[in-house]
Short mmCIF file of C-alpha atoms in Angstrom, two decimals:
data_model
loop_
_atom_site.label_atom_id
_atom_site.label_comp_id
_atom_site.label_asym_id
_atom_site.label_seq_id
_atom_site.Cartn_x
_atom_site.Cartn_y
_atom_site.Cartn_z
CA MET A 1 6.55 -13.08 13.89
CA PHE A 2 9.49 -13.56 11.46
CA ARG A 3 8.67 -17.02 10.13
CA SER A 4 8.83 -15.87 6.49
CA PHE A 5 12.56 -15.20 6.97
CA SER A 6 13.13 -18.95 6.89
CA THR A 7 12.80 -18.65 3.10
CA PHE A 8 16.02 -17.55 1.38
CA ASN A 9 14.27 -15.69 -1.41
CA TYR A 10 12.18 -13.67 1.00
CA ARG A 11 15.20 -12.72 3.11
CA ILE A 12 17.00 -11.35 0.05
CA TRP A 13 13.87 -9.58 -1.12
CA PHE A 14 13.29 -7.99 2.30
CA LEU A 15 16.80 -6.52 2.51
CA GLY A 16 16.74 -5.18 -1.05
CA ALA A 17 13.30 -3.65 -0.57
CA LEU A 18 14.33 -2.01 2.71
CA VAL A 19 17.27 -0.18 1.14
CA SER A 20 15.28 0.81 -1.93
CA ASN A 21 12.32 2.00 0.16
CA VAL A 22 14.57 4.27 2.25
CA GLY A 23 15.66 5.98 -0.96
CA GLY A 24 12.09 6.12 -2.18
CA TRP A 25 10.92 7.97 0.93
CA MET A 26 13.86 10.36 0.67
CA GLN A 27 12.87 11.11 -2.91
CA ALA A 28 9.18 11.54 -2.02
CA THR A 29 10.11 14.08 0.65
CA ALA A 30 12.33 15.97 -1.78
CA GLN A 31 9.73 15.94 -4.57
CA ASP A 32 6.97 17.27 -2.32
CA TRP A 33 9.23 20.02 -0.98
CA VAL A 34 10.40 21.02 -4.47
CA VAL A 35 6.81 21.45 -5.69
CA LEU A 36 5.65 23.24 -2.55
CA THR A 37 8.55 25.66 -1.99
CA GLU A 38 10.84 25.79 -5.05
CA LEU A 39 8.50 25.51 -8.05
CA THR A 40 5.52 27.26 -6.42
CA ASP A 41 4.86 29.64 -3.55
CA ASN A 42 3.44 27.15 -1.03
CA ASP A 43 0.74 26.02 -3.50
CA ALA A 44 -0.92 22.93 -1.97
CA THR A 45 -3.16 22.53 -5.02
CA ALA A 46 -0.10 22.08 -7.28
CA MET A 47 1.16 19.47 -4.83
CA GLY A 48 -2.19 17.70 -5.06
CA VAL A 49 -2.00 17.72 -8.87
CA THR A 50 1.49 16.20 -8.68
CA MET A 51 0.19 13.42 -6.45
CA ALA A 52 -2.78 12.89 -8.78
CA LEU A 53 -0.49 12.47 -11.79
CA GLN A 54 1.75 10.07 -9.89
CA PHE A 55 -1.02 7.91 -8.46
CA GLY A 56 -3.57 8.18 -11.26
CA PRO A 57 -2.07 5.66 -13.75
CA PRO A 58 -2.77 2.60 -11.53
CA LEU A 59 -6.46 3.45 -11.84
CA VAL A 60 -6.41 4.21 -15.56
CA LEU A 61 -4.21 1.23 -16.54
CA VAL A 62 -5.69 -1.33 -14.16
CA SER A 63 -7.13 -3.41 -17.02
CA LEU A 64 -3.61 -3.90 -18.39
CA THR A 65 -1.36 -4.02 -15.31
CA GLY A 66 -3.21 -6.85 -13.57
CA TRP A 67 -3.20 -8.96 -16.72
CA VAL A 68 0.55 -8.36 -17.14
CA ALA A 69 1.19 -9.40 -13.52
CA ASP A 70 -0.71 -12.67 -14.06
CA ARG A 71 0.56 -13.39 -17.56
CA PHE A 72 4.32 -12.70 -17.43
CA ASP A 73 7.25 -13.54 -15.16
CA ARG A 74 6.85 -11.17 -12.21
CA ARG A 75 10.57 -11.19 -11.44
CA LYS A 76 11.37 -9.96 -14.96
CA ILE A 77 8.62 -7.35 -14.75
CA LEU A 78 10.20 -5.99 -11.58
CA LEU A 79 13.67 -5.93 -13.11
CA ILE A 80 12.30 -3.72 -15.89
CA THR A 81 10.20 -1.40 -13.71
CA GLN A 82 12.90 -0.89 -11.09
CA THR A 83 15.41 -0.02 -13.81
CA VAL A 84 13.03 2.51 -15.37
CA LEU A 85 12.35 4.11 -11.96
CA MET A 86 16.10 4.45 -11.40
CA VAL A 87 16.56 6.17 -14.77
CA LEU A 88 13.67 8.56 -14.05
CA ALA A 89 15.24 9.50 -10.69
CA VAL A 90 18.51 10.31 -12.47
CA GLY A 91 16.60 12.48 -14.95
CA VAL A 92 14.92 14.53 -12.23
CA ALA A 93 18.24 14.91 -10.43
CA ALA A 94 19.93 16.21 -13.57
CA LEU A 95 17.22 18.83 -14.17
CA LEU A 96 17.27 19.99 -10.54
CA LEU A 97 21.06 20.20 -10.33
CA THR A 98 21.26 22.19 -13.57
CA GLY A 99 18.50 24.54 -12.45
CA ILE A 100 16.16 23.98 -15.41
CA MET A 101 13.40 22.04 -13.65
CA THR A 102 9.95 23.63 -14.03
CA LEU A 103 6.54 22.73 -12.65
CA PRO A 104 5.25 21.33 -16.00
CA LEU A 105 8.40 19.17 -16.27
CA MET A 106 7.87 17.90 -12.73
CA PHE A 107 4.28 17.07 -13.67
CA CYS A 108 5.62 15.03 -16.62
CA PHE A 109 8.06 13.13 -14.43
CA ALA A 110 5.34 12.50 -11.82
CA LEU A 111 3.19 10.97 -14.58
CA ALA A 112 6.12 8.81 -15.76
CA PHE A 113 6.73 7.60 -12.20
CA GLY A 114 3.02 6.82 -11.93
CA ILE A 115 2.87 4.79 -15.16
CA THR A 116 5.91 2.74 -14.16
CA ASN A 117 4.60 2.15 -10.65
CA ALA A 118 1.25 1.06 -12.12
CA PHE A 119 3.02 -2.00 -13.55
CA ASP A 120 5.41 -2.39 -10.63
CA ALA A 121 2.89 -2.42 -7.77
CA PRO A 122 0.64 -5.42 -8.62
CA ALA A 123 3.63 -7.49 -9.75
CA ARG A 124 5.51 -6.64 -6.54
CA GLN A 125 2.52 -7.42 -4.32
CA ALA A 126 1.78 -10.74 -6.05
CA PHE A 127 5.48 -11.69 -6.13
CA VAL A 128 5.48 -11.87 -2.32
CA SER A 129 3.04 -14.78 -2.55
CA ASP A 130 5.35 -16.48 -5.06
CA MET A 131 8.19 -16.60 -2.52
CA VAL A 132 6.43 -18.05 0.54
CA SER A 133 3.86 -20.74 1.25
CA LEU A 134 0.17 -19.87 1.52
CA GLU A 135 0.15 -20.23 5.32
CA ASP A 136 2.99 -17.69 5.55
CA ALA A 137 1.56 -15.25 3.00
CA SER A 138 -0.15 -13.02 5.58
CA ASN A 139 3.05 -12.90 7.64
CA ALA A 140 5.11 -12.04 4.55
CA VAL A 141 2.71 -9.22 3.61
CA ALA A 142 2.94 -7.81 7.14
CA LEU A 143 6.75 -8.00 7.13
CA ASN A 144 6.75 -6.32 3.73
CA SER A 145 4.77 -3.52 5.30
CA ALA A 146 7.23 -3.43 8.19
CA SER A 147 10.10 -3.02 5.71
CA PHE A 148 8.20 -0.23 3.98
CA ASN A 149 7.58 1.58 7.25
CA MET A 150 11.08 1.04 8.62
CA ALA A 151 12.17 2.90 5.51
CA ARG A 152 9.47 5.48 6.13
CA LEU A 153 10.89 5.97 9.62
CA ILE A 154 14.37 6.69 8.26
CA GLY A 155 13.86 8.10 4.77
CA PRO A 156 11.86 11.32 5.32
CA ALA A 157 13.99 12.50 8.24
CA VAL A 158 17.22 11.82 6.34
CA GLY A 159 15.71 13.34 3.21
CA GLY A 160 14.70 16.50 5.07
CA LEU A 161 18.21 16.88 6.52
CA LEU A 162 19.82 16.26 3.12
CA ILE A 163 17.60 18.89 1.49
CA VAL A 164 18.93 21.43 3.95
CA ALA A 165 22.53 20.17 3.69
CA VAL A 166 23.07 19.44 -0.02
CA GLY A 167 19.85 20.33 -1.87
CA THR A 168 16.97 18.40 -3.42
CA GLY A 169 18.83 17.33 -6.56
CA TRP A 170 21.33 15.18 -4.68
CA VAL A 171 18.49 13.43 -2.83
CA PHE A 172 17.26 12.12 -6.19
CA VAL A 173 20.82 10.98 -7.02
CA ILE A 174 21.03 9.00 -3.77
CA ASN A 175 17.62 7.43 -4.40
CA ALA A 176 18.74 6.32 -7.87
CA ALA A 177 21.68 4.53 -6.23
CA THR A 178 19.40 2.69 -3.78
CA PHE A 179 17.53 1.04 -6.65
CA LEU A 180 20.65 -1.06 -7.18
CA ALA A 181 19.87 -2.92 -3.93
CA MET A 182 16.53 -4.11 -5.28
CA LEU A 183 17.98 -5.01 -8.67
CA ILE A 184 20.74 -7.07 -7.02
CA ALA A 185 18.16 -8.82 -4.82
CA LEU A 186 16.04 -9.71 -7.85
CA VAL A 187 19.08 -11.15 -9.63
CA MET A 188 20.06 -13.21 -6.55
CA ILE A 189 16.58 -14.74 -6.07
CA ARG A 190 16.55 -18.48 -6.82
CA SER A 191 13.90 -18.96 -9.50
CA ARG A 192 13.69 -22.72 -8.91
CA GLU A 193 12.53 -22.10 -5.31
CA LEU A 194 9.62 -19.87 -6.29
CA LEU A 195 6.18 -21.42 -5.88
CA PRO A 196 4.53 -22.74 -9.05
CA ARG A 197 2.33 -20.20 -10.79
CA VAL A 198 -1.32 -20.98 -11.29
CA LYS A 199 -2.38 -20.54 -14.90
CA SER A 200 -5.78 -19.07 -15.60
CA SER A 201 -7.78 -20.42 -18.51
CA GLY A 202 -9.94 -17.29 -18.65
CA ARG A 203 -9.40 -14.79 -21.45
CA ASN A 204 -11.43 -11.89 -20.18
CA GLY A 205 -8.54 -10.12 -18.44
CA LEU A 206 -9.64 -7.63 -15.83
CA ALA A 207 -13.34 -8.41 -16.35
CA GLU A 208 -12.78 -11.86 -14.84
CA GLY A 209 -11.14 -10.35 -11.77
CA PHE A 210 -13.85 -7.71 -11.50
CA ARG A 211 -16.62 -10.33 -11.61
CA TYR A 212 -14.82 -12.29 -8.92
CA VAL A 213 -14.64 -9.24 -6.63
CA TRP A 214 -18.24 -8.26 -7.39
CA ALA A 215 -19.44 -11.71 -6.27
CA ARG A 216 -17.61 -11.35 -2.94
CA SER A 217 -19.41 -8.96 -0.58
CA ASP A 218 -16.47 -9.02 1.84
CA LEU A 219 -14.02 -7.85 -0.83
CA LYS A 220 -16.40 -5.12 -1.96
CA VAL A 221 -16.61 -3.78 1.59
CA VAL A 222 -12.81 -3.91 1.97
CA PHE A 223 -12.34 -2.01 -1.30
CA VAL A 224 -14.88 0.68 -0.38
CA MET A 225 -13.33 1.23 3.06
CA VAL A 226 -9.81 1.47 1.64
CA PHE A 227 -11.02 3.87 -1.07
CA LEU A 228 -12.63 6.29 1.39
CA ILE A 229 -9.58 6.51 3.62
CA GLY A 230 -7.12 6.45 0.71
CA ALA A 231 -8.88 9.26 -1.14
CA PHE A 232 -9.61 11.66 1.70
CA GLY A 233 -7.54 10.63 4.72
CA MET A 234 -4.15 9.45 3.47
CA ASN A 235 -2.92 12.64 1.81
CA PHE A 236 -0.06 12.81 4.31
CA PRO A 237 2.41 14.72 2.08
CA ILE A 238 -0.09 17.58 1.83
CA PHE A 239 -1.08 17.44 5.49
CA ALA A 240 2.43 17.11 6.98
CA SER A 241 4.12 19.68 4.73
CA THR A 242 1.45 22.35 5.19
CA MET A 243 1.24 21.71 8.94
CA ALA A 244 5.03 22.04 9.15
CA LEU A 245 4.72 25.45 7.49
CA GLU A 246 1.88 26.39 9.83
CA PHE A 247 4.15 25.64 12.79
CA ASP A 248 6.96 27.68 11.14
CA ARG A 249 9.11 24.63 10.40
CA GLY A 250 11.21 23.96 7.31
CA ALA A 251 12.06 20.85 5.27
CA ASP A 252 13.66 19.18 8.30
CA GLY A 253 10.45 19.72 10.30
CA TYR A 254 8.42 18.15 7.49
CA GLY A 255 10.80 15.19 7.36
CA ILE A 256 10.52 14.66 11.12
CA LEU A 257 6.72 14.62 10.93
CA SER A 258 6.87 11.94 8.22
CA SER A 259 9.26 9.87 10.33
CA VAL A 260 7.11 10.24 13.45
CA LEU A 261 4.16 9.00 11.40
CA ALA A 262 6.31 6.00 10.50
CA ILE A 263 6.91 5.11 14.16
CA GLY A 264 3.26 4.19 14.53
CA SER A 265 3.26 2.63 11.06
CA LEU A 266 6.12 0.31 11.95
CA ALA A 267 4.40 -0.71 15.19
CA GLY A 268 1.22 -1.50 13.26
CA ALA A 269 3.10 -3.59 10.69
CA LEU A 270 4.96 -5.63 13.33
CA LEU A 271 1.76 -6.25 15.25
CA ALA A 272 0.07 -7.40 12.04
CA ALA A 273 2.95 -9.87 11.49
CA ARG A 274 2.05 -11.58 14.78
CA ARG A 275 -1.50 -12.36 13.68
CA ASP A 276 -2.13 -15.78 12.19
CA ARG A 277 -4.36 -14.35 9.45
CA ALA A 278 -5.95 -11.12 8.28
CA ARG A 279 -9.46 -10.39 9.56
CA VAL A 280 -12.06 -7.87 8.48
CA ARG A 281 -12.87 -7.00 12.09
CA VAL A 282 -9.32 -5.68 12.54
CA LEU A 283 -9.76 -3.55 9.41
CA ILE A 284 -12.96 -2.02 10.82
CA VAL A 285 -11.39 -1.19 14.19
CA ALA A 286 -8.33 0.31 12.47
CA ALA A 287 -10.54 2.50 10.25
CA GLY A 288 -12.33 3.84 13.32
CA LEU A 289 -9.05 4.52 15.13
CA PHE A 290 -7.75 6.32 12.05
CA GLY A 291 -10.80 8.55 11.93
CA VAL A 292 -10.64 9.47 15.61
CA ALA A 293 -6.87 10.05 15.59
CA SER A 294 -7.11 12.25 12.48
CA VAL A 295 -9.86 14.37 14.02
CA VAL A 296 -7.84 14.78 17.23
CA SER A 297 -4.68 15.68 15.28
CA SER A 298 -6.54 18.49 13.51
CA TRP A 299 -7.09 20.14 16.90
CA MET A 300 -3.48 20.00 18.15
CA PRO A 301 -2.13 23.48 18.97
CA ALA A 302 1.63 22.79 18.84
CA TYR A 303 4.13 21.02 16.59
CA TRP A 304 5.10 18.27 19.01
CA SER A 305 1.54 17.55 20.19
CA TYR A 306 0.55 17.19 16.54
CA ALA A 307 3.54 14.91 15.97
CA THR A 308 2.56 12.74 18.95
CA VAL A 309 -0.95 12.13 17.62
CA LEU A 310 0.54 11.23 14.22
CA ILE A 311 1.93 8.07 15.86
CA PHE A 312 -1.63 6.80 16.29
CA VAL A 313 -2.56 7.93 12.78
CA GLY A 314 0.37 5.94 11.37
CA PHE A 315 -0.42 2.88 13.51
CA SER A 316 -4.05 2.74 12.39
CA THR A 317 -3.22 3.43 8.75
CA VAL A 318 -0.74 0.58 8.38
CA THR A 319 -2.87 -1.80 10.45
CA MET A 320 -5.73 -1.12 8.03
CA LEU A 321 -3.69 -1.37 4.83
CA THR A 322 -1.70 -4.44 5.92
CA THR A 323 -4.86 -6.23 7.02
CA ALA A 324 -6.67 -5.35 3.79
CA ASN A 325 -3.70 -6.42 1.64
CA GLY A 326 -3.25 -9.69 3.53
CA TYR A 327 -6.96 -10.46 3.40
CA VAL A 328 -7.14 -9.89 -0.35
CA GLN A 329 -4.04 -11.99 -1.03
CA THR A 330 -4.90 -14.94 1.20
CA THR A 331 -8.58 -15.29 0.27
CA THR A 332 -8.35 -14.78 -3.48
CA ASP A 333 -8.21 -17.48 -6.14
CA PRO A 334 -4.48 -17.84 -6.99
CA ALA A 335 -5.27 -17.82 -10.73
CA LEU A 336 -6.82 -14.36 -10.36
CA ARG A 337 -4.55 -12.96 -7.66
CA GLY A 338 -2.65 -10.58 -9.97
CA ARG A 339 -5.83 -9.08 -11.41
CA VAL A 340 -7.56 -8.76 -8.04
CA LEU A 341 -4.42 -7.18 -6.57
CA ALA A 342 -4.29 -4.80 -9.53
CA LEU A 343 -7.85 -3.76 -8.69
CA TYR A 344 -6.87 -3.38 -5.03
CA MET A 345 -3.80 -1.28 -5.90
CA ALA A 346 -5.95 0.79 -8.26
CA VAL A 347 -8.25 1.53 -5.32
CA VAL A 348 -5.36 2.33 -2.94
CA MET A 349 -3.23 4.37 -5.34
CA GLY A 350 -5.97 5.46 -7.73
CA SER A 351 -7.99 7.05 -4.94
CA THR A 352 -5.25 9.69 -4.58
CA PRO A 353 -6.01 11.47 -7.89
CA ILE A 354 -9.55 11.96 -6.60
CA GLY A 355 -8.73 12.95 -3.04
CA ALA A 356 -5.39 14.78 -3.29
CA PRO A 357 -6.63 17.74 -5.40
CA ILE A 358 -9.65 18.02 -3.09
CA ALA A 359 -7.39 17.96 -0.01
CA GLY A 360 -5.10 20.55 -1.60
CA TRP A 361 -8.07 22.78 -2.48
CA ILE A 362 -9.49 22.55 1.06
CA THR A 363 -6.03 23.34 2.46
CA ASP A 364 -5.71 26.44 0.27
CA ILE A 365 -9.23 27.64 1.10
CA ALA A 366 -9.69 26.70 4.77
CA GLY A 367 -6.26 25.57 5.98
CA PRO A 368 -4.67 22.15 6.58
CA ARG A 369 -6.65 21.48 9.76
CA ALA A 370 -9.93 21.49 7.84
CA ALA A 371 -8.51 19.06 5.26
CA ILE A 372 -7.28 16.71 8.02
CA LEU A 373 -10.67 16.90 9.75
CA PHE A 374 -12.40 15.97 6.49
CA GLY A 375 -10.11 12.93 6.16
CA GLY A 376 -10.92 11.87 9.72
CA ILE A 377 -14.63 11.98 8.97
CA ALA A 378 -13.99 9.73 5.96
CA GLY A 379 -12.30 7.21 8.28
CA ILE A 380 -15.29 7.16 10.61
CA ALA A 381 -17.59 6.68 7.61
CA ALA A 382 -15.47 3.72 6.48
CA MET A 383 -15.82 2.13 9.90
CA ALA A 384 -19.60 2.61 9.76
CA ILE A 385 -19.74 0.85 6.38
CA GLY A 386 -17.78 -2.10 7.75
CA LEU A 387 -20.00 -2.38 10.80
CA GLY A 388 -23.09 -2.17 8.62
CA TRP A 389 -21.83 -5.06 6.48
CA ILE A 390 -21.19 -7.21 9.54
CA ILE A 391 -24.67 -6.54 10.95
CA PHE A 392 -26.77 -6.79 7.80
CA SER A 393 -24.87 -9.63 6.10
CA GLY A 394 -25.93 -12.03 8.83
CA ARG A 395 -22.34 -12.90 9.74
CA LEU A 396 -22.74 -11.57 13.27
CA ARG A 397 -24.86 -14.01 15.23
CA ARG A 398 -25.39 -15.36 18.71
CA HIS A 399 -23.05 -18.09 19.89
CA GLU A 400 -24.49 -21.58 19.64
CA THR A 401 -23.88 -22.50 23.28
CA ARG A 402 -23.48 -19.17 25.11
CA ARG A 403 -26.46 -16.85 25.30
CA PHE A 404 -24.62 -13.55 25.78
CA ARG A 405 -21.74 -14.16 23.39
CA LEU A 406 -21.62 -13.17 19.71
CA THR A 407 -19.59 -14.80 16.95
CA LEU A 408 -18.52 -13.44 13.58
CA ASP A 409 -18.17 -15.57 10.45
CA GLU A 410 -15.81 -13.55 8.24
CA THR A 411 -14.88 -16.08 5.57
CA LEU A 412 -14.76 -19.76 4.81
CA PRO A 413 -11.84 -21.75 6.25
CA ILE A 414 -8.69 -21.85 4.13
CA SER A 415 -7.33 -25.26 3.15
CA VAL A 416 -3.72 -25.53 2.02
CA VAL A 417 -2.86 -28.21 -0.54
CA ARG A 418 0.74 -28.95 -1.52
CA ALA A 419 0.95 -29.07 -5.30
CA ASP A 420 3.41 -30.84 -7.52
CA PRO A 421 5.42 -28.08 -9.25
CA VAL A 422 5.43 -30.12 -12.46
CA GLU A 423 1.71 -30.84 -12.62
CA PHE A 424 0.04 -27.76 -11.21
CA SER A 425 -3.22 -28.25 -13.07
CA ASP A 426 -6.51 -26.40 -12.98
CA GLU A 427 -7.89 -29.10 -10.69
CA VAL A 428 -5.10 -28.51 -8.17
CA ALA A 429 -5.62 -24.77 -8.44
CA ALA A 430 -9.29 -25.25 -7.65
CA ALA A 431 -8.44 -27.32 -4.59
CA THR A 432 -6.19 -24.60 -3.21
CA THR A 433 -8.66 -21.78 -3.77
CA PRO A 434 -9.66 -20.42 -0.32
CA ILE A 435 -13.10 -19.22 -1.49
CA ARG A 436 -14.57 -20.71 -4.64
CA LEU A 437 -17.43 -19.25 -6.61
CA PRO A 438 -19.80 -21.23 -8.81
CA LYS A 439 -19.01 -21.15 -12.51
CA ARG A 440 -21.28 -18.94 -14.56
#
């Protein structure tokens, strides 16, 4: 389960990311609560607009961010983006502590966070594959998700308590300090032990990555499923905060709901780390579980019964996202990995600007339960799309020797070739490509 920890660089990265992610979740909790209760009078639509501004740039800038992740040193990119995010957190803290923060200013900071994260996310995702071998990439992605959700387990609850104890401004100050852990980790990483980068001879930027994805029916299905659930089902800040208010709970109640969600998320990430590779069938089952759990949660009559069902929502969400991320990383041409991951992150993060305002509007008009129910239906629809692909693509067939047994061909086998770091040529890159497409 923890085989990626045998790599020094990954161990340092994991620890730095864990500390930084705890601060990030504390800040996310504080930002949502500020918009919902301090800058507006429980306006879920304004919260949805904030999320749209923060998660919209990955979609708008995808043609640039993926190219940057493939073209430049990812470690240096992360040093820059993490520093900028730290400075932005200090800026928000200063405005909150001095009492001059307004909703338009918060919108501006949300947009700045979004632009910076648009460059940070694909570089960070691809950098994981630079630290470990190809056979450990899926495990590293799953452990990365575990780190993220361990932080999600701690951060929102601590953030909620700190909001009550010291105020939202100081939560942003603490988050700014946690960025130092990631910056120190990036400085300590041994560059000579990073895997050799595959250089792409193509000059078409994102178009090359888009053509690659378009020629892969499995990737198209994965992207569509993730988009549906990301846009309409994963608006947890809106759902949890408004449900906390519906149950007459404050910021601490909202933080606890976010942490309970992370219990299931952490379990899903650790279970994903045990699998030898990412499979589409797991993604389909997780999408179905997400849909059912979301529908059930919308019916819960009490705070703690709702919180209990959130464990299953968190488990299915992270199982789905970790499987999708691992599948994309381990089956994509290394020369195009940054651009394909930028497209993937644009789908995951860019779906929020579409879904969050809709979820906020439904919440304001019909209540949070209706918005959660709508997200659950989207999860069930995603599962149906995945099942349809399996059935109509011809990959589900009868076993060759057993009459009543079915087999599923998800992808071609992956062959791992050890490359000479000095001579990592296009021919070697082609030999290590898990799924190759004919040249056009």
